[in-house]
Short mmCIF file of C-alpha atoms and ligand atoms in Angstrom, two decimals:
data_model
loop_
_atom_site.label_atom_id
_atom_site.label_comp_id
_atom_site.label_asym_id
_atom_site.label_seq_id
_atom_site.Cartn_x
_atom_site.Cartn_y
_atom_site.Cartn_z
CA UNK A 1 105.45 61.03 82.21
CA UNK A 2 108.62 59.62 80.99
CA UNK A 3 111.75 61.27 82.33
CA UNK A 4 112.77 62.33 79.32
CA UNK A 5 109.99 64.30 78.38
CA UNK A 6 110.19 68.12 79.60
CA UNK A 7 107.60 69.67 82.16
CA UNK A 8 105.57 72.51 81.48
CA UNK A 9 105.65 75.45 83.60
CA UNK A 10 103.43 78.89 83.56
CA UNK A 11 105.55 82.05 85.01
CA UNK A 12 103.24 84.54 85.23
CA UNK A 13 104.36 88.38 85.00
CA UNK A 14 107.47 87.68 83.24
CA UNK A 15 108.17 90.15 81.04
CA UNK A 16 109.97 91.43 82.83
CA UNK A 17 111.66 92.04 86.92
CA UNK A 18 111.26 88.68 88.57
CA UNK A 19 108.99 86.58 86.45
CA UNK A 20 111.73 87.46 83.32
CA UNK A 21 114.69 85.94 85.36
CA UNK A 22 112.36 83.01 86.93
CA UNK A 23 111.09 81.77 83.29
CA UNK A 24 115.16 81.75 81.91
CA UNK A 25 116.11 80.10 85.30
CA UNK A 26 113.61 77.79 84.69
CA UNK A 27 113.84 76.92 81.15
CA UNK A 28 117.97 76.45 82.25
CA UNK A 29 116.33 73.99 84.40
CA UNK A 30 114.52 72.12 81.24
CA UNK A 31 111.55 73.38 81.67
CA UNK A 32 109.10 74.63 78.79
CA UNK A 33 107.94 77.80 79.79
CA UNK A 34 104.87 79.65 79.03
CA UNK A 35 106.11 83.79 79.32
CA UNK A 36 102.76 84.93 80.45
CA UNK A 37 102.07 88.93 80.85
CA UNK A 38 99.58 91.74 80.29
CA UNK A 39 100.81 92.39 76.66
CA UNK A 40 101.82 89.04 74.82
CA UNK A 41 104.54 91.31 72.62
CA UNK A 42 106.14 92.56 76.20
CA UNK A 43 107.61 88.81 76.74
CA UNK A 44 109.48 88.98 73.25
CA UNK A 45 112.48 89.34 74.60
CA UNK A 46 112.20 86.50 77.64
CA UNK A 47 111.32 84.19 75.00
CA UNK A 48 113.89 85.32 72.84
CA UNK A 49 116.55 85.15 75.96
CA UNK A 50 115.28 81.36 76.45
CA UNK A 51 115.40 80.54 73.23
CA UNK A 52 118.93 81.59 72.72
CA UNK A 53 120.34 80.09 75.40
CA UNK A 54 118.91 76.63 73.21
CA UNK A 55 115.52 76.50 75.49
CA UNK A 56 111.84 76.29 74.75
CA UNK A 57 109.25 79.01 75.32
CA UNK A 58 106.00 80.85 74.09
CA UNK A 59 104.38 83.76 74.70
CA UNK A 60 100.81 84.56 75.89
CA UNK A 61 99.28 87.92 76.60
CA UNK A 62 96.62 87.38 79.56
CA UNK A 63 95.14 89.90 82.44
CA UNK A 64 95.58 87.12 85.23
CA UNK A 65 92.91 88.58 87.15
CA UNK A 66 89.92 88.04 84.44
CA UNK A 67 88.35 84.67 84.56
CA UNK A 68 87.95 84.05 80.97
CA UNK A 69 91.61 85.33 80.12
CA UNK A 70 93.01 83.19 82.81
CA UNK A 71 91.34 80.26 81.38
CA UNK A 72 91.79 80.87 77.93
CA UNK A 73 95.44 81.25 78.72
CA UNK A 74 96.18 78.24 80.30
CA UNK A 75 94.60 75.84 77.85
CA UNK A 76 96.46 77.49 75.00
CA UNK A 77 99.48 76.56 76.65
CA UNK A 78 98.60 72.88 77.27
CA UNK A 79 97.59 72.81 73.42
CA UNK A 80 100.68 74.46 72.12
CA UNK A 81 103.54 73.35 75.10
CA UNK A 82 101.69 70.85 77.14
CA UNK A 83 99.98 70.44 79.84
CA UNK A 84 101.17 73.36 82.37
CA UNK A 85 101.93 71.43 85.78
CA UNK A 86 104.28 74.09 87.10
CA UNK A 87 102.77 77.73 88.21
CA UNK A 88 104.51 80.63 89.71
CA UNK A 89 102.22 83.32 90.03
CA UNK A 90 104.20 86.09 90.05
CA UNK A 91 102.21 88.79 87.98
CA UNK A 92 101.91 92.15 90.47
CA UNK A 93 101.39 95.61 90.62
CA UNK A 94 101.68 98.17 93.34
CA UNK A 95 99.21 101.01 94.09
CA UNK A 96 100.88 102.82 97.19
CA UNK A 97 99.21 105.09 99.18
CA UNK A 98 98.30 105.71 103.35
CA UNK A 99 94.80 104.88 104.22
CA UNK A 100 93.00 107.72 104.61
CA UNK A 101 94.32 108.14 101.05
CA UNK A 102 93.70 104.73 99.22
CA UNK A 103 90.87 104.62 96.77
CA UNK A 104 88.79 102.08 96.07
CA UNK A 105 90.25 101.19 92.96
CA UNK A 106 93.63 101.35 94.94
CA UNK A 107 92.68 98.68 96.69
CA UNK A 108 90.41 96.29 94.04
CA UNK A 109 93.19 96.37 91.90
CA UNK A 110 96.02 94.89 94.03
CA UNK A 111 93.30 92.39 95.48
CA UNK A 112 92.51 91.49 91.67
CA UNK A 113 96.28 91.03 90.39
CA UNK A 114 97.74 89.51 93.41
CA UNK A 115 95.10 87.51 94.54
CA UNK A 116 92.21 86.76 92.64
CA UNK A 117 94.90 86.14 89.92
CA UNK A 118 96.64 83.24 91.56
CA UNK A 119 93.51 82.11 92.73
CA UNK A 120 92.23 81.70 88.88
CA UNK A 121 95.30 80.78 87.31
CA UNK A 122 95.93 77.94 90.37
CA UNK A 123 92.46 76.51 89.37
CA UNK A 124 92.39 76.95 86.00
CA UNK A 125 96.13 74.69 86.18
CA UNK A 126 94.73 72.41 89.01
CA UNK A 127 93.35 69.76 87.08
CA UNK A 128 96.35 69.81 84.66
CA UNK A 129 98.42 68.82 88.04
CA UNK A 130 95.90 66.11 89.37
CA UNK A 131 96.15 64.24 85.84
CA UNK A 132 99.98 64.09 85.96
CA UNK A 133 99.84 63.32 89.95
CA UNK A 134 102.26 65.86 90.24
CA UNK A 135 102.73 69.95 90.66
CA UNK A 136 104.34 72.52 91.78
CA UNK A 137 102.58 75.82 92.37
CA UNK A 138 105.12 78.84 93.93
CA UNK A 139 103.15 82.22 95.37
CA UNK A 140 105.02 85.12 95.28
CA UNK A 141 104.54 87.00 98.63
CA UNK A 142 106.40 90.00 100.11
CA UNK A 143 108.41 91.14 103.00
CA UNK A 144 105.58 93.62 103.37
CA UNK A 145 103.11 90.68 104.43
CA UNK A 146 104.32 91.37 107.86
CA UNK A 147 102.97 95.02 107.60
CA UNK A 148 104.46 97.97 105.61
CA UNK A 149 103.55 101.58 106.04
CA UNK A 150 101.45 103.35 102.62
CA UNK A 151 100.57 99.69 101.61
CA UNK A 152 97.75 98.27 103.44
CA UNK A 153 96.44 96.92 100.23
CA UNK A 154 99.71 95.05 99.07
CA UNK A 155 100.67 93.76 102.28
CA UNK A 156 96.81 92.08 103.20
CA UNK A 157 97.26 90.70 99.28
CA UNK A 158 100.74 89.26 100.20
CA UNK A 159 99.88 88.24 103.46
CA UNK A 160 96.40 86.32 101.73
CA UNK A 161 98.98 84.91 99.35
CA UNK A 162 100.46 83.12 102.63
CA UNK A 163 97.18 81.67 103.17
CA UNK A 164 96.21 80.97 100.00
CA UNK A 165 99.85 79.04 99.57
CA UNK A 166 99.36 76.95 102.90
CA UNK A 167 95.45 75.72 101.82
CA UNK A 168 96.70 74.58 98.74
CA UNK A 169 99.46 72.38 99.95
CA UNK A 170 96.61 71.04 102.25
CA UNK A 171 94.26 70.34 99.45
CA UNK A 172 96.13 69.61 96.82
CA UNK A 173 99.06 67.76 98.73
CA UNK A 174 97.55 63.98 97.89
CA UNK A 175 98.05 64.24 94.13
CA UNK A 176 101.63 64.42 94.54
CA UNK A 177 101.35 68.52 93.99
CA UNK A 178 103.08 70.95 95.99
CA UNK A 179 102.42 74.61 97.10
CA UNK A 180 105.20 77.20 98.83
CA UNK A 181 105.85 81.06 98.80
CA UNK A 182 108.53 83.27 98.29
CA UNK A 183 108.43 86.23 100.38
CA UNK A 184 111.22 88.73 98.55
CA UNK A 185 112.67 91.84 100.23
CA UNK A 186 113.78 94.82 98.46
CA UNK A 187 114.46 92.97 94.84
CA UNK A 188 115.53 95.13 91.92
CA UNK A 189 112.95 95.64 89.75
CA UNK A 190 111.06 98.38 87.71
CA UNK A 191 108.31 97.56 90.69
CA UNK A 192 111.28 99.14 93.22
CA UNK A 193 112.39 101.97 90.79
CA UNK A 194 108.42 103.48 90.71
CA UNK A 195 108.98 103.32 94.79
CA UNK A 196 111.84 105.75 94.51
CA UNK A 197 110.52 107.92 92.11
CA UNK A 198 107.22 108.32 94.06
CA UNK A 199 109.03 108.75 97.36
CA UNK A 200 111.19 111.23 95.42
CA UNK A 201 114.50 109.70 95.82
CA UNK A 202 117.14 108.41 92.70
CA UNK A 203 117.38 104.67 92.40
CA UNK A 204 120.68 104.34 93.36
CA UNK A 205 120.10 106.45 96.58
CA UNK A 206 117.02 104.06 97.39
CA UNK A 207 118.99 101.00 96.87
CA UNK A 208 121.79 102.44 98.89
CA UNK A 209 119.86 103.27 102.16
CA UNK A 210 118.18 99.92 101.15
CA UNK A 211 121.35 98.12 101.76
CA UNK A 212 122.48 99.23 104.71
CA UNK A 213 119.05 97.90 106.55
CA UNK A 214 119.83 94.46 105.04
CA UNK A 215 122.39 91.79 106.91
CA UNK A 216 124.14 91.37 104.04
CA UNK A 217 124.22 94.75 103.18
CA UNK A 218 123.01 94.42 99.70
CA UNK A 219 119.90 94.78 97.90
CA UNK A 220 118.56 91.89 95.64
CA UNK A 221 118.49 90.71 92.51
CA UNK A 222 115.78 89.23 90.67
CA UNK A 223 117.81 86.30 89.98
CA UNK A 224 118.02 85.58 94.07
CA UNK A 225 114.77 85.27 94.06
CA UNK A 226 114.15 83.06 90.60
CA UNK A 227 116.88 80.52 92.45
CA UNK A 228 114.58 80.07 95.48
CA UNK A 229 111.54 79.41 93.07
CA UNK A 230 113.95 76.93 91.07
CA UNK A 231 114.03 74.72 94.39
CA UNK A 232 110.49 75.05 95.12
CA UNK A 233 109.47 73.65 91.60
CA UNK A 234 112.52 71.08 91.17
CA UNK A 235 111.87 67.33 91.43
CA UNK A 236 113.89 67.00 94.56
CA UNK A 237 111.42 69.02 96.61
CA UNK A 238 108.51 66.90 96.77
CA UNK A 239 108.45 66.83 100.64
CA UNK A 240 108.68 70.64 100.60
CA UNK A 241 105.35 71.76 101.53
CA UNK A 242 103.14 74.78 102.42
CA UNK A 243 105.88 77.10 103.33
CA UNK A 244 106.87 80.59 103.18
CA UNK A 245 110.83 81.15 102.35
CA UNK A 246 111.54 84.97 102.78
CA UNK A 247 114.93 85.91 100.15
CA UNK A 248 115.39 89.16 101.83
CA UNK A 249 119.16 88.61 102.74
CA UNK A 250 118.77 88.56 106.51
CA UNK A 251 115.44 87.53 108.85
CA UNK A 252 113.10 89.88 109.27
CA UNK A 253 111.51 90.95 112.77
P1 LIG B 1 107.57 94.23 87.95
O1 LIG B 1 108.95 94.45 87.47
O2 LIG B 1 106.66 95.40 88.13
O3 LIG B 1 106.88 93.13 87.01
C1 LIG B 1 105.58 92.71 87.22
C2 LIG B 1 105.02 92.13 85.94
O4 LIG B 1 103.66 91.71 86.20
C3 LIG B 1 104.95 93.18 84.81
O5 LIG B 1 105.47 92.65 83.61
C4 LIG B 1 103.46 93.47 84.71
O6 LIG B 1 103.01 93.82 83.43
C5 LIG B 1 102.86 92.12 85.10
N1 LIG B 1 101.45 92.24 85.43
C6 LIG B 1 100.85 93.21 86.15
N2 LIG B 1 99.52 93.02 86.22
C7 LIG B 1 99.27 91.88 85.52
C8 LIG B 1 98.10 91.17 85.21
N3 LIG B 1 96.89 91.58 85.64
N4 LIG B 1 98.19 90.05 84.47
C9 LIG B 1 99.39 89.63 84.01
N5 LIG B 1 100.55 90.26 84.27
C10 LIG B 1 100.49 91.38 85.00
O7 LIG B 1 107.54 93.49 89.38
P2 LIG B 1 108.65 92.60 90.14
O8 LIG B 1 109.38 93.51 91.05
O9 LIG B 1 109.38 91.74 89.18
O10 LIG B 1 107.68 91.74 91.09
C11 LIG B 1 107.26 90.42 90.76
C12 LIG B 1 106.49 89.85 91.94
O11 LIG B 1 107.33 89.87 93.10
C13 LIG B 1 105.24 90.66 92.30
O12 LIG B 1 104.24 89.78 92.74
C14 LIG B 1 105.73 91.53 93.45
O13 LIG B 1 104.66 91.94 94.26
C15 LIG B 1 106.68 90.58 94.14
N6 LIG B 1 107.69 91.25 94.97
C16 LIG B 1 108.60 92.12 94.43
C17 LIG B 1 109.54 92.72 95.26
C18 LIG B 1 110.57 93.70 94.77
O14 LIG B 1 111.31 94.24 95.59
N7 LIG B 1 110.68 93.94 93.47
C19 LIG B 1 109.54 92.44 96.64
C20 LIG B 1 108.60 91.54 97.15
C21 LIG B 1 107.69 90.95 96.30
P3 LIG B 1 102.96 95.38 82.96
O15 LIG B 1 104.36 95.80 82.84
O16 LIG B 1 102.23 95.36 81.67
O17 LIG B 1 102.22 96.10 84.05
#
């Protein structure tokens, strides 16, 4: 690859919350970026923000955590952007609830979206990466990896995220591809807003008692954590492998 000519990179989830502000960070970056979600019409307006700003991006509508989707998805980027050789999996979904309570379903579906979808969209790019000797895959993980009461699905998935992350930078490490994990505290997202409305508190009230738990006695923005992900998938970190940076404005115990 020439240096002139502009890397691809898959943000998965960004419609919207975190993936929205990691795709425009990234496209600032010079980046093409593929705005990946559920519902292809959703990422309109990242695409549109990208574009604007005098970047490149497409849409594609994919459920991350169906094989043939994932797939699908992927080469349709490398045919209409190029070949995808940087992947944040970022896509998520929350399905809170204390054990005794947790369905089934409850738990399937936060295995499926968080980790069976980075699994399939990691492989699905893999080979995309080995060609080009070079990638950068970023995990999103949580704060609630290290336990996190009503979410004994989310925090396993973001714990196996860890693990999944670490593996890959072991595997993958010799074609000059990368693998590390961001592990955001409380960010502000639509994700964060459904945790105060099921918990029965306003927003603002939420992010309020949030703060003053945090060090810096703020809660986070999605474009905190889209600046961490920038370093993870910039050319500079090639050396950078296999860990876990938590953007949670303080450590956490
Ligand atoms: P968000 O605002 O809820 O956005 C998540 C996006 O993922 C939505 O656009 C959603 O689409 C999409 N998505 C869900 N299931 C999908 C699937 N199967 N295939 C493709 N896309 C799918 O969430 P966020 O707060 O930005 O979180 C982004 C990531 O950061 C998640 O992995 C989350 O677990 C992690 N995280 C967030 C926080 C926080 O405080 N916000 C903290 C730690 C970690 P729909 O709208 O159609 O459902």
């Amino acid at each position: 690859m020439s240096s002139t000519e502009q890397r691809v990179a898959i943000v998965t989830g960004a419609a919207r919350g975190i993936g929205a502000a990691t795709a425009v960070r990234l496209a600032a970056e010079g980046r093409k970026v593929a705005v990946l979600d559920l519902d292809e019409a959703a990422c309109k307006e990242t695409v549109e923000q990208i574009t604007a700003a005098g970047g490149t991006a497409a849409a594609f509508g994919c459920d991350v955590s169906d094989s043939e989707q994932a797939t699908a998805a992927v080469e349709r980027v490398a045919a209409e952007l190029g070949a995808p050789t940087v992947l944040v999996n970022n896509a998520g979904v929350l399905r809170d609830n204390l054990l005794f309570k947790m369905s089934d379903a409850d738990w399937d579906t936060v295995m499926n979206v968080h980790l069976r979808g980075a699994f399939l969209m990691t492989r699905a790019c893999q080979s995309h990466m080995v060609d080009a000797k070079w990638g950068r895959v970023v995990n999103l993980s949580s704060s609630s990896a290290l336990g996190n009461r009503g979410q004994v699905n989310y925090a396993a998935a973001k714990a196996g995220m860890q693990g999944f992350t670490k593996t890959l930078a072991k595997e993958l490490g010799k074609f000059g591809i990368t693998a590390n994990s961001v592990a955001p505290g409380f960010i502000v997202t639509d994700m964060t807003a459904s945790t105060a409305e099921r918990v029965g508190m306003g927003f603002e009230d939420f992010q309020a008692a949030a703060a003053t738990q945090i060090p810096v006695q703020r809660v986070g923005r999605p474009a905190d954590v889209a600046n961490a992900i920038a370093f993870f998938t910039g050319d500079d970190a090639g050396f950078v492998s296999g860990q876990v940076m938590y953007v949670a404005g303080g450590p956490l115990n």
